[in-house]
GROMACS .gro file of C-alpha atoms in nm:
model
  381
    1UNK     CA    1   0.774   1.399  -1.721
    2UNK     CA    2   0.762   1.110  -1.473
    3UNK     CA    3   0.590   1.175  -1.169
    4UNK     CA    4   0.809   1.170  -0.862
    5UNK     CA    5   0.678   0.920  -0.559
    6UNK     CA    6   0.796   0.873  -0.171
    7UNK     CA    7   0.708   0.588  -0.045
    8UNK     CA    8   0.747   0.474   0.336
    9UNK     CA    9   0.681   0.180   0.524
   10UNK     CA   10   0.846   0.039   0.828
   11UNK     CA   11   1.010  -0.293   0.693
   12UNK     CA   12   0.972  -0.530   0.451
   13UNK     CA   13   0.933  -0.861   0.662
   14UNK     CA   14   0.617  -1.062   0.656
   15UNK     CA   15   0.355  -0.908   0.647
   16UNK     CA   16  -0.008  -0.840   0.468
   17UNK     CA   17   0.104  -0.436   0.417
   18UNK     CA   18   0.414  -0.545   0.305
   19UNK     CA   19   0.350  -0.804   0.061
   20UNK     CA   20   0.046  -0.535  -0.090
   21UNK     CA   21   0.376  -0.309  -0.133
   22UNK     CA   22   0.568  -0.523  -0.336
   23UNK     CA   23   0.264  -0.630  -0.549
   24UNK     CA   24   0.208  -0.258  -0.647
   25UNK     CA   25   0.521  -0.211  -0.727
   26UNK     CA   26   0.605  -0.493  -0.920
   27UNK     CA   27   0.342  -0.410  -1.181
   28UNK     CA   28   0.362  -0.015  -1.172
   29UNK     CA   29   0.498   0.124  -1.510
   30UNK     CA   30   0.831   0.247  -1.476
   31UNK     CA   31   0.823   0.453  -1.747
   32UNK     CA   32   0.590   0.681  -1.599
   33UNK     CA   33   0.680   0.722  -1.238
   34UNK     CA   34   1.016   0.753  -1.062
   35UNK     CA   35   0.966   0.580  -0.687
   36UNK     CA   36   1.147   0.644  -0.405
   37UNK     CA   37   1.114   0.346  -0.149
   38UNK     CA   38   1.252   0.467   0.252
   39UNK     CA   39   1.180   0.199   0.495
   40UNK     CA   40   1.303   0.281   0.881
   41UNK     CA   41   1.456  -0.107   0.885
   42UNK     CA   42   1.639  -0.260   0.646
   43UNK     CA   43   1.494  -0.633   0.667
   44UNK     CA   44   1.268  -0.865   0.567
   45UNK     CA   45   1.172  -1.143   0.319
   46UNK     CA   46   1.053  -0.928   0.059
   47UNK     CA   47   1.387  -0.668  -0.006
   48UNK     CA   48   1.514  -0.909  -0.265
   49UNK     CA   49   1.130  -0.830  -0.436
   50UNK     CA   50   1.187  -0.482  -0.484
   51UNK     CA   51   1.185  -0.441  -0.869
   52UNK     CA   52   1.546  -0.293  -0.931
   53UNK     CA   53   1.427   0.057  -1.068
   54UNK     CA   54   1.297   0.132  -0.715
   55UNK     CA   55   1.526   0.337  -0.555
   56UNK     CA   56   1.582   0.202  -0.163
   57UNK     CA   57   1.618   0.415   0.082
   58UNK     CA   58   1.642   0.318   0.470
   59UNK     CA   59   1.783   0.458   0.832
   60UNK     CA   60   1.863   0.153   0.980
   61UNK     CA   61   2.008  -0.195   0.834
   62UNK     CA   62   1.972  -0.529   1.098
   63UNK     CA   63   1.695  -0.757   1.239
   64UNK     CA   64   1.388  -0.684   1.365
   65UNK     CA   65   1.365  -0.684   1.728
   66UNK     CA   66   1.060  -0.831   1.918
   67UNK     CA   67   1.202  -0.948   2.230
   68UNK     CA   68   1.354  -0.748   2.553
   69UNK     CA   69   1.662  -0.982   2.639
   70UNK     CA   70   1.917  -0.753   2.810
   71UNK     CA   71   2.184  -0.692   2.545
   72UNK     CA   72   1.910  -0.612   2.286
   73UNK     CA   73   1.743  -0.325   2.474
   74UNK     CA   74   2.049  -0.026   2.394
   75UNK     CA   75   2.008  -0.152   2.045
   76UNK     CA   76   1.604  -0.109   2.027
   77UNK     CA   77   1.653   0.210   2.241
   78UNK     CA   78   1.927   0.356   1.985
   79UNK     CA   79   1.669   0.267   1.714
   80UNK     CA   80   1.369   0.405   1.828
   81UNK     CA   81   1.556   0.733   1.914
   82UNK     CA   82   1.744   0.747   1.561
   83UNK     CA   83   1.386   0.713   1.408
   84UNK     CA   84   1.219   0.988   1.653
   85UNK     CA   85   1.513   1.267   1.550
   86UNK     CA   86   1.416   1.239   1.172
   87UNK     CA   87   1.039   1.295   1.289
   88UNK     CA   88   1.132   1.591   1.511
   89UNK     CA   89   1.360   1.704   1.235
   90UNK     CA   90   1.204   1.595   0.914
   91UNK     CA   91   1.482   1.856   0.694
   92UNK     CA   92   1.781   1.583   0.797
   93UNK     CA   93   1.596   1.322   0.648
   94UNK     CA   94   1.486   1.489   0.352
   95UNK     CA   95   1.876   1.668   0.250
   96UNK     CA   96   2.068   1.350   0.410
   97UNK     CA   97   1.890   0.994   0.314
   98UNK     CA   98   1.663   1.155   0.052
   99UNK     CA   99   1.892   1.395  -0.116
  100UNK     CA  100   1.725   1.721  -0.137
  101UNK     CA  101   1.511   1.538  -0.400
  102UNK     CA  102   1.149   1.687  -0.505
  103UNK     CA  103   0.863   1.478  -0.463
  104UNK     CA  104   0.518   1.508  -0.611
  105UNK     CA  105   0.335   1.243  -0.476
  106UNK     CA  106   0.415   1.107  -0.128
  107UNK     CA  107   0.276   0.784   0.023
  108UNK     CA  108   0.235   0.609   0.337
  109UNK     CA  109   0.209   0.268   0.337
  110UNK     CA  110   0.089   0.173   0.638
  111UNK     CA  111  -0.141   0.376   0.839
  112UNK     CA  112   0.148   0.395   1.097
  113UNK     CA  113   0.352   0.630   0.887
  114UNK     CA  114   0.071   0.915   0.960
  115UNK     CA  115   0.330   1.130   1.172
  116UNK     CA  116   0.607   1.081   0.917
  117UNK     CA  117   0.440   1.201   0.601
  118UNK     CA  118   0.211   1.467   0.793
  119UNK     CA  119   0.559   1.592   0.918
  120UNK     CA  120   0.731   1.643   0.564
  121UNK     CA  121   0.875   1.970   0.498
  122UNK     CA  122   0.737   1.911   0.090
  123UNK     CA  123   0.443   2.143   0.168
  124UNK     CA  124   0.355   2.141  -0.205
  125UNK     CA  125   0.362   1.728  -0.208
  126UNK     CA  126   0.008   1.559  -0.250
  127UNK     CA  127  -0.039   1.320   0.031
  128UNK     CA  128  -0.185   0.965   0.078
  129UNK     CA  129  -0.239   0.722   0.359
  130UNK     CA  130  -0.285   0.345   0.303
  131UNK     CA  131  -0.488   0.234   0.626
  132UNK     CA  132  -0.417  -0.169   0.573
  133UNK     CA  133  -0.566  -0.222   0.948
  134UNK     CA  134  -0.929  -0.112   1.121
  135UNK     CA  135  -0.808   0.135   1.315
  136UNK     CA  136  -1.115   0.211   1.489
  137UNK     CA  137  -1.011  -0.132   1.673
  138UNK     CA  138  -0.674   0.012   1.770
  139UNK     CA  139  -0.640   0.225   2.118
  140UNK     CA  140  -0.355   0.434   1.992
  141UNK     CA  141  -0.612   0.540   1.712
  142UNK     CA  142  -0.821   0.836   1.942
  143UNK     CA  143  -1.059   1.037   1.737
  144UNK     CA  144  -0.821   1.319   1.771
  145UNK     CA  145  -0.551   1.063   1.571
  146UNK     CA  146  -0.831   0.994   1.350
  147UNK     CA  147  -0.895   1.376   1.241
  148UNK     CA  148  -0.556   1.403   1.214
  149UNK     CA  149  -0.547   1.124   0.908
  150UNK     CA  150  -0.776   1.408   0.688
  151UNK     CA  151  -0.496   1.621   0.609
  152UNK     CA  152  -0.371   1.452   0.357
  153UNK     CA  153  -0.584   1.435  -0.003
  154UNK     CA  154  -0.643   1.083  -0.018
  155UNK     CA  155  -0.741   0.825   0.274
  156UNK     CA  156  -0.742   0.476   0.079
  157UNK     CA  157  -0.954   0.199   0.279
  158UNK     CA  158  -0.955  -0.144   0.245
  159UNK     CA  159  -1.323  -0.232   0.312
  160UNK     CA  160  -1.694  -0.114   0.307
  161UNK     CA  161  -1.675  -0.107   0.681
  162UNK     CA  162  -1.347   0.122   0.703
  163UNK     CA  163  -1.465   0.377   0.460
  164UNK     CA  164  -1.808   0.404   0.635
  165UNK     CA  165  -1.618   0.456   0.965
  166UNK     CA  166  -1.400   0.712   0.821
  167UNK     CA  167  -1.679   0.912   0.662
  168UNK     CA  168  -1.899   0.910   0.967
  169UNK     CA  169  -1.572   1.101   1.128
  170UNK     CA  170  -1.529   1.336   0.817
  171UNK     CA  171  -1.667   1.690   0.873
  172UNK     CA  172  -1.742   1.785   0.507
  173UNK     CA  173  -1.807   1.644   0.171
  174UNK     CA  174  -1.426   1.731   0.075
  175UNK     CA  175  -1.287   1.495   0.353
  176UNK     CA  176  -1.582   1.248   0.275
  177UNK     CA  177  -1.444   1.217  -0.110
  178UNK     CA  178  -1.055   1.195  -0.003
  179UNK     CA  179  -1.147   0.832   0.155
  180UNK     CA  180  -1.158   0.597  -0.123
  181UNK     CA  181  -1.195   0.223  -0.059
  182UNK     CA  182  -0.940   0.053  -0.278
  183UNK     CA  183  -0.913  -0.381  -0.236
  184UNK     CA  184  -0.550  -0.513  -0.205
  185UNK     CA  185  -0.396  -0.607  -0.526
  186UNK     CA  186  -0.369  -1.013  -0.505
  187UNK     CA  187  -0.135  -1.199  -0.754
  188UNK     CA  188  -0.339  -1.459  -0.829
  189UNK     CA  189  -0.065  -1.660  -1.057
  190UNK     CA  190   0.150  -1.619  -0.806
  191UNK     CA  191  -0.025  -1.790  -0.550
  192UNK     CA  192  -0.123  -2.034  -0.755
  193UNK     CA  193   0.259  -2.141  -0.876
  194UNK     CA  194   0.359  -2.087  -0.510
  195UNK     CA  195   0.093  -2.358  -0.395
  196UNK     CA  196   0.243  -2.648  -0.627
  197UNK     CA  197   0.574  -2.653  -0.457
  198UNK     CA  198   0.616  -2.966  -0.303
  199UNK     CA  199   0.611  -2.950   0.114
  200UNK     CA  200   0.806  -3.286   0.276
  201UNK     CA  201   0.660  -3.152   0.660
  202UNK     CA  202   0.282  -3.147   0.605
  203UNK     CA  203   0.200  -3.228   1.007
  204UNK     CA  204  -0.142  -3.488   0.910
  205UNK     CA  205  -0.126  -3.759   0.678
  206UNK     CA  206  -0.517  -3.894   0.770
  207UNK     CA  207  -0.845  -3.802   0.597
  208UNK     CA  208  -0.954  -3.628   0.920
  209UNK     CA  209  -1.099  -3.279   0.849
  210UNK     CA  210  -0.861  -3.063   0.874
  211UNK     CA  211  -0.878  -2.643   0.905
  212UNK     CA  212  -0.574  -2.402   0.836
  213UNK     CA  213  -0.489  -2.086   0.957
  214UNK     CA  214  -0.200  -1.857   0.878
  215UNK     CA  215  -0.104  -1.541   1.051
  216UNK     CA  216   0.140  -1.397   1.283
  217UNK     CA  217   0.048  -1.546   1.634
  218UNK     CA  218  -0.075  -1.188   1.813
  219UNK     CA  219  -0.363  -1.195   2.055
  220UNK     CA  220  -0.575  -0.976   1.810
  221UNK     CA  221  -0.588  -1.348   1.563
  222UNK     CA  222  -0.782  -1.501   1.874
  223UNK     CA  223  -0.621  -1.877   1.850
  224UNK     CA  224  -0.670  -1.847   2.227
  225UNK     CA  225  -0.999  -1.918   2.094
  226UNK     CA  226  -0.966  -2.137   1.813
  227UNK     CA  227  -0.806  -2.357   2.081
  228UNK     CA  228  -1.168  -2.399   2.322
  229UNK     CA  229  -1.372  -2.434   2.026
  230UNK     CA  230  -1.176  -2.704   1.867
  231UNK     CA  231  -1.138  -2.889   2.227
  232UNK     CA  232  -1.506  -2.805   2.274
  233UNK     CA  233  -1.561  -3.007   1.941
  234UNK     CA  234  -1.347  -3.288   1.988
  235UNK     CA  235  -1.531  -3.378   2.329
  236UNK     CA  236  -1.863  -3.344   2.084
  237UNK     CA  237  -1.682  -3.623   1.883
  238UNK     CA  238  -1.664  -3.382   1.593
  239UNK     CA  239  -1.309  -3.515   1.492
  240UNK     CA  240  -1.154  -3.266   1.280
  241UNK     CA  241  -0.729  -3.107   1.330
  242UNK     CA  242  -0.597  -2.763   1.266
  243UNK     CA  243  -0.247  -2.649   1.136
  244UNK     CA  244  -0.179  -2.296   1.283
  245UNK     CA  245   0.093  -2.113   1.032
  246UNK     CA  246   0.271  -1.835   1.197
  247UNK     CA  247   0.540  -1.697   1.444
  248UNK     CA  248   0.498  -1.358   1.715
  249UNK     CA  249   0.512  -1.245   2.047
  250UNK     CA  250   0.222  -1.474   2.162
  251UNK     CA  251   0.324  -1.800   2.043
  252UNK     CA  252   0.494  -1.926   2.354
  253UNK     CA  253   0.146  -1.879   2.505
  254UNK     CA  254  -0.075  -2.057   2.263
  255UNK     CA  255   0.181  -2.350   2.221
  256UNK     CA  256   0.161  -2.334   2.642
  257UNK     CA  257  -0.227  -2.321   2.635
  258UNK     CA  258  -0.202  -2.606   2.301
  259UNK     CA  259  -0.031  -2.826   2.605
  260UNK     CA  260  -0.280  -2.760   2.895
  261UNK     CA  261  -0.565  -2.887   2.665
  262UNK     CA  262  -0.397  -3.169   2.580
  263UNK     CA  263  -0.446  -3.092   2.199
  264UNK     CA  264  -0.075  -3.231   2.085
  265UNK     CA  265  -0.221  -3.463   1.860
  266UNK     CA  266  -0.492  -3.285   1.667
  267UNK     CA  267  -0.332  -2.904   1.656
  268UNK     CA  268  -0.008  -2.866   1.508
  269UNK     CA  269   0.194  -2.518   1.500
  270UNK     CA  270   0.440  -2.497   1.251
  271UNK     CA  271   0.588  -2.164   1.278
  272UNK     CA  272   0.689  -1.918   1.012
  273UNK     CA  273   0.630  -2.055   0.647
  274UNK     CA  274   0.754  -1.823   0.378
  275UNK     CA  275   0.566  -2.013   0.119
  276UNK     CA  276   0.213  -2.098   0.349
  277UNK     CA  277  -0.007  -2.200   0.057
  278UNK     CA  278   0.092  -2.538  -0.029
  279UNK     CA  279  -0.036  -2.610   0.304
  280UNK     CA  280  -0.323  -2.419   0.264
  281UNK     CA  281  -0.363  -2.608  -0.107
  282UNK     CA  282  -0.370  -2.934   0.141
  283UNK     CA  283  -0.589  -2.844   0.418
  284UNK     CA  284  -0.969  -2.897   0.370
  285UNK     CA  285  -1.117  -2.558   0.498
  286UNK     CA  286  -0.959  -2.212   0.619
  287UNK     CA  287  -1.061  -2.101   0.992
  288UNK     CA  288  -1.020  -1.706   1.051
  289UNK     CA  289  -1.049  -1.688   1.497
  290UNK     CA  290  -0.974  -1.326   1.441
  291UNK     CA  291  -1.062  -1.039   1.692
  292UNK     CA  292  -0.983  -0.754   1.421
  293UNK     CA  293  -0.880  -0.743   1.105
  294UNK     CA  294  -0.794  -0.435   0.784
  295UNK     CA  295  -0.810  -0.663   0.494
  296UNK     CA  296  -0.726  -1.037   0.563
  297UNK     CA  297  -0.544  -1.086   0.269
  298UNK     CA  298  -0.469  -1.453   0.355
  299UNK     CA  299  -0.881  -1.464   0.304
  300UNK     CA  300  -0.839  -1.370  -0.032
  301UNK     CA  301  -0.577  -1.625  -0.111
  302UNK     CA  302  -0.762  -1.879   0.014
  303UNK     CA  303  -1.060  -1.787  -0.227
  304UNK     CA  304  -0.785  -1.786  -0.498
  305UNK     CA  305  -0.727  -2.127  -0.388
  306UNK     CA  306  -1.074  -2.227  -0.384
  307UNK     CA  307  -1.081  -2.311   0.021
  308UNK     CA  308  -1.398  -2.299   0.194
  309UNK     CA  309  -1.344  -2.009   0.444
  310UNK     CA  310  -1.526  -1.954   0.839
  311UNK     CA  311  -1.396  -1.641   0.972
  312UNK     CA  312  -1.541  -1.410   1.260
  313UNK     CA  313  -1.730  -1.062   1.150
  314UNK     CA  314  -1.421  -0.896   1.079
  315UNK     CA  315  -1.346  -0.573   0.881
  316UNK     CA  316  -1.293  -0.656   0.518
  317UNK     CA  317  -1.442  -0.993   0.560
  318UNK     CA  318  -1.757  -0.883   0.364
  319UNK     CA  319  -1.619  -0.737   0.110
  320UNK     CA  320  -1.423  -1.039   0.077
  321UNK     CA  321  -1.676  -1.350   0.144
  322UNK     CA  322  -1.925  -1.135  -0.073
  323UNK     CA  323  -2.151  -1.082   0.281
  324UNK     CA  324  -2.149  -1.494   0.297
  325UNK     CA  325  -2.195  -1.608  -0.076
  326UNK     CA  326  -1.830  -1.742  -0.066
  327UNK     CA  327  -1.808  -1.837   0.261
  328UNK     CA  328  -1.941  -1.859   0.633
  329UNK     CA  329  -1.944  -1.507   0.810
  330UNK     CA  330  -1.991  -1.581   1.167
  331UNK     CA  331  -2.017  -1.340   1.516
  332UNK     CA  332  -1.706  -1.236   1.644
  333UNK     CA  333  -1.683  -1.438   1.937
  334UNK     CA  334  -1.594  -1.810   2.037
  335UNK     CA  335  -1.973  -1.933   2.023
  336UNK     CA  336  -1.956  -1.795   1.643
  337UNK     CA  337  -1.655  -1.980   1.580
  338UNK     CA  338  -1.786  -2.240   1.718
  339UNK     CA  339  -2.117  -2.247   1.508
  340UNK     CA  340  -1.927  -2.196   1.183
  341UNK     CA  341  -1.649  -2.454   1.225
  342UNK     CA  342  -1.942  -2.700   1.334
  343UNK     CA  343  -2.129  -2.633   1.004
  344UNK     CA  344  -1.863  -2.751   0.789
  345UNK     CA  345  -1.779  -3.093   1.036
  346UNK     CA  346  -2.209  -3.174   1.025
  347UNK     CA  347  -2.258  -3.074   0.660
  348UNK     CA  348  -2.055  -3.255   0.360
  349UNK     CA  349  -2.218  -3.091   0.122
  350UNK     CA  350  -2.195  -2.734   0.259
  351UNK     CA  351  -1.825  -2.731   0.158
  352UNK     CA  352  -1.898  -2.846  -0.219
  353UNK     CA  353  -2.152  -2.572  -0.220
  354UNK     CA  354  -1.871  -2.294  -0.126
  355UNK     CA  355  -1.608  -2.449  -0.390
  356UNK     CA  356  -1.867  -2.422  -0.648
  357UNK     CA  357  -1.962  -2.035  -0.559
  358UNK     CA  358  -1.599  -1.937  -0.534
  359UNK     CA  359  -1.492  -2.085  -0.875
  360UNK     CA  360  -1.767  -1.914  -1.058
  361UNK     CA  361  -1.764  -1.595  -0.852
  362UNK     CA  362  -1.527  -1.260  -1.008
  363UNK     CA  363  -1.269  -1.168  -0.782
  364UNK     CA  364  -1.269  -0.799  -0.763
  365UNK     CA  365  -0.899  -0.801  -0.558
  366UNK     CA  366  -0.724  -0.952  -0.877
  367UNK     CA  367  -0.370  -0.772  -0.895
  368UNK     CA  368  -0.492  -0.599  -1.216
  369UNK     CA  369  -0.815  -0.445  -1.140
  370UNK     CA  370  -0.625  -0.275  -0.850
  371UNK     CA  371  -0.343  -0.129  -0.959
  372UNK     CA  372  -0.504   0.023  -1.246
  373UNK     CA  373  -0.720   0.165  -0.945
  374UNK     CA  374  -0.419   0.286  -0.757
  375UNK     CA  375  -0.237   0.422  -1.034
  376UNK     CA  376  -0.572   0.628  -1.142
  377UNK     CA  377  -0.612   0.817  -0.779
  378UNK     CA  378  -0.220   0.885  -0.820
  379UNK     CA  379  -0.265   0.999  -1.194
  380UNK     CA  380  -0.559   1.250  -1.054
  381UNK     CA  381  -0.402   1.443  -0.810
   0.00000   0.00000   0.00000
């Protein structure tokens, strides 16, 4: 008998959470599970990745919305509501879009599916979160949330740090053993191919240093201060450039703030890339500015790519950097980026050093090695 799996997750744009979804599924066995994928928005780059024996599900079809422009608001307001009924009555969702279909294994994707799945009328369903994100970092996340995230059998974590935080919380050595720390699945061939393809819009041509970062452009990935530090730099006469990869809500800002520093020349924002790592392949280090962080994923595909990496004490970054073998860990703050960027632009040899540590080290998030993780806490319960 095949074991019967919900899955749910919000969309399937861009996204770290996202692309660990599609990597999972792609090398699950489909002779021994039958997956139900719902998503609350039909979008995003990675639909047309959904291996075809995945049934999709969803309760909306159209765009994402992230901006407030008058004739979008009764749109985003007929969304949100839409969404909100099937929480407050989970039995529509279940006879209507699912079918009256049995599951025995139901997973959330994202920890922001908590409500959903702890709402599901399938009292006999095992449950699991995915927290992709440090929550402990997030205000929406009280402790009372937190406690909340224990009723279902498995928590899996996606760092040291995160399962330490979540068994501080836990009350007994039950909820202790439901969170298991579990390292995104990575498809390291994948990246690889993807970082051949040829790229006609590279923004430097020079043999200037140059540093790379890729992420949606949210306050929480701190190029607000990636910006001071590399002006800070530059007046130092440390000549380096940076290519910042990424759309979001804050990118008007930093492209405003890019301007007032007069950094036009030496920092170049390129927007959304669907393919990023050719330019990664390019660039000479990877910078990580972030405030907070669940698993930078990007981190791990720069290691694949065998980038030397600075990135601020974020969660996941250990686990990743292998607590600084692969790479510089530095504090979370603009004097740390600072100090970490500034090793690399004094120290030529500091960079060979990293290459040399990352090709030899064993990668523990190769695609393999984690799926045949995830599939073993699904087999168990």
């Amino acid at each position: 008998m095949k074991k019967k799996i919900l899955i749910r997750i919000g969309s399937l744009r861009h996204g770290g959470a996202e692309k660990v979804l599609i990597n999972f599924l792609k090398n699950l066995p489909e002779d021994k599970y039958e997956v139900d994928l719902l998503i609350n928005l039909y979008t995003g780059m990675y639909i047309k990745e959904v291996p075809s024996w995945v049934n999709l599900h969803y309760l909306i079809k159209g765009e994402m919305i992230t901006t407030n422009k008058p004739h979008e608001i009764p749109v985003k307001a007929f969304r949100v509501l839409y969404q909100k009924m099937f929480l407050l009555f989970p039995f529509l969702l279940y006879r209507f879009i699912l079918k009256n279909k049995k599951y025995d294994v139901e997973i959330a994707a994202i920890h922001g599916m908590y409500r959903e799945l702890l709402s599901s009328p399938q009292k006999d369903s095992k449950k699991i979160i995915w927290i992709q994100n440090d929550i402990f970092n997030l205000k929406e996340y009280t402790p009372d949330v937190i406690r909340q995230l224990f009723r279902f059998d498995r928590i899996l974590v996606i760092s040291n740090k995160l399962k330490e935080e979540m068994q501080k919380v836990a009350r007994n050595d039950k909820e202790k053993q439901s969170v298991i720390k579990i390292f995104n699945p990575i498809d390291k061939a994948d990246t690889l191919n993807k970082a051949n393809t040829e790229i006609s819009d590279y923004p430097f041509s020079s043999q200037i240093p140059t540093f790379i970062t890729i992420g949606t452009v949210y306050p929480q990935k701190g190029y607000d201060r990636l910006l001071d530090v590399h002006k800070k730099l530059m007046d130092e006469g440390l000549k380096h450039q940076i290519i910042i990869i990424g759309d979001g809500f804050d990118y008007e800002n930093i492209q405003a703030k890019l301007n007032l520093l007069g950094l036009q020349e030496t920092v170049k924002m390129v927007g959304f890339r669907s393919n990023p790592y050719p330019y990664l392949k390019k660039a000479d280090f990877y910078v990580m500015s972030s405030r907070h962080e669940g698993f930078p994923t990007i981190i791990a595909e720069a290691l694949i790519l065998n980038k030397p990496v600075v990135s601020t004490d974020v969660s996941g970054i250990k686990d990743l950097l292998q607590d600084g073998k692969l790479g510089i860990i530095t504090a979370n703050s603009e004097d740390g980026i600072y100090n970490g960027m500034k090793k690399f632009l004094t120290n030529q040899e500091l960079a060979n050093h990293y290459e040399k540590e990352i090709a030899a080290a064993d990668l523990p998030f190769v695609l393999q090695k984690s799926v045949a993780k995830l599939q073993e806490i699904i087999d168990q319960l």
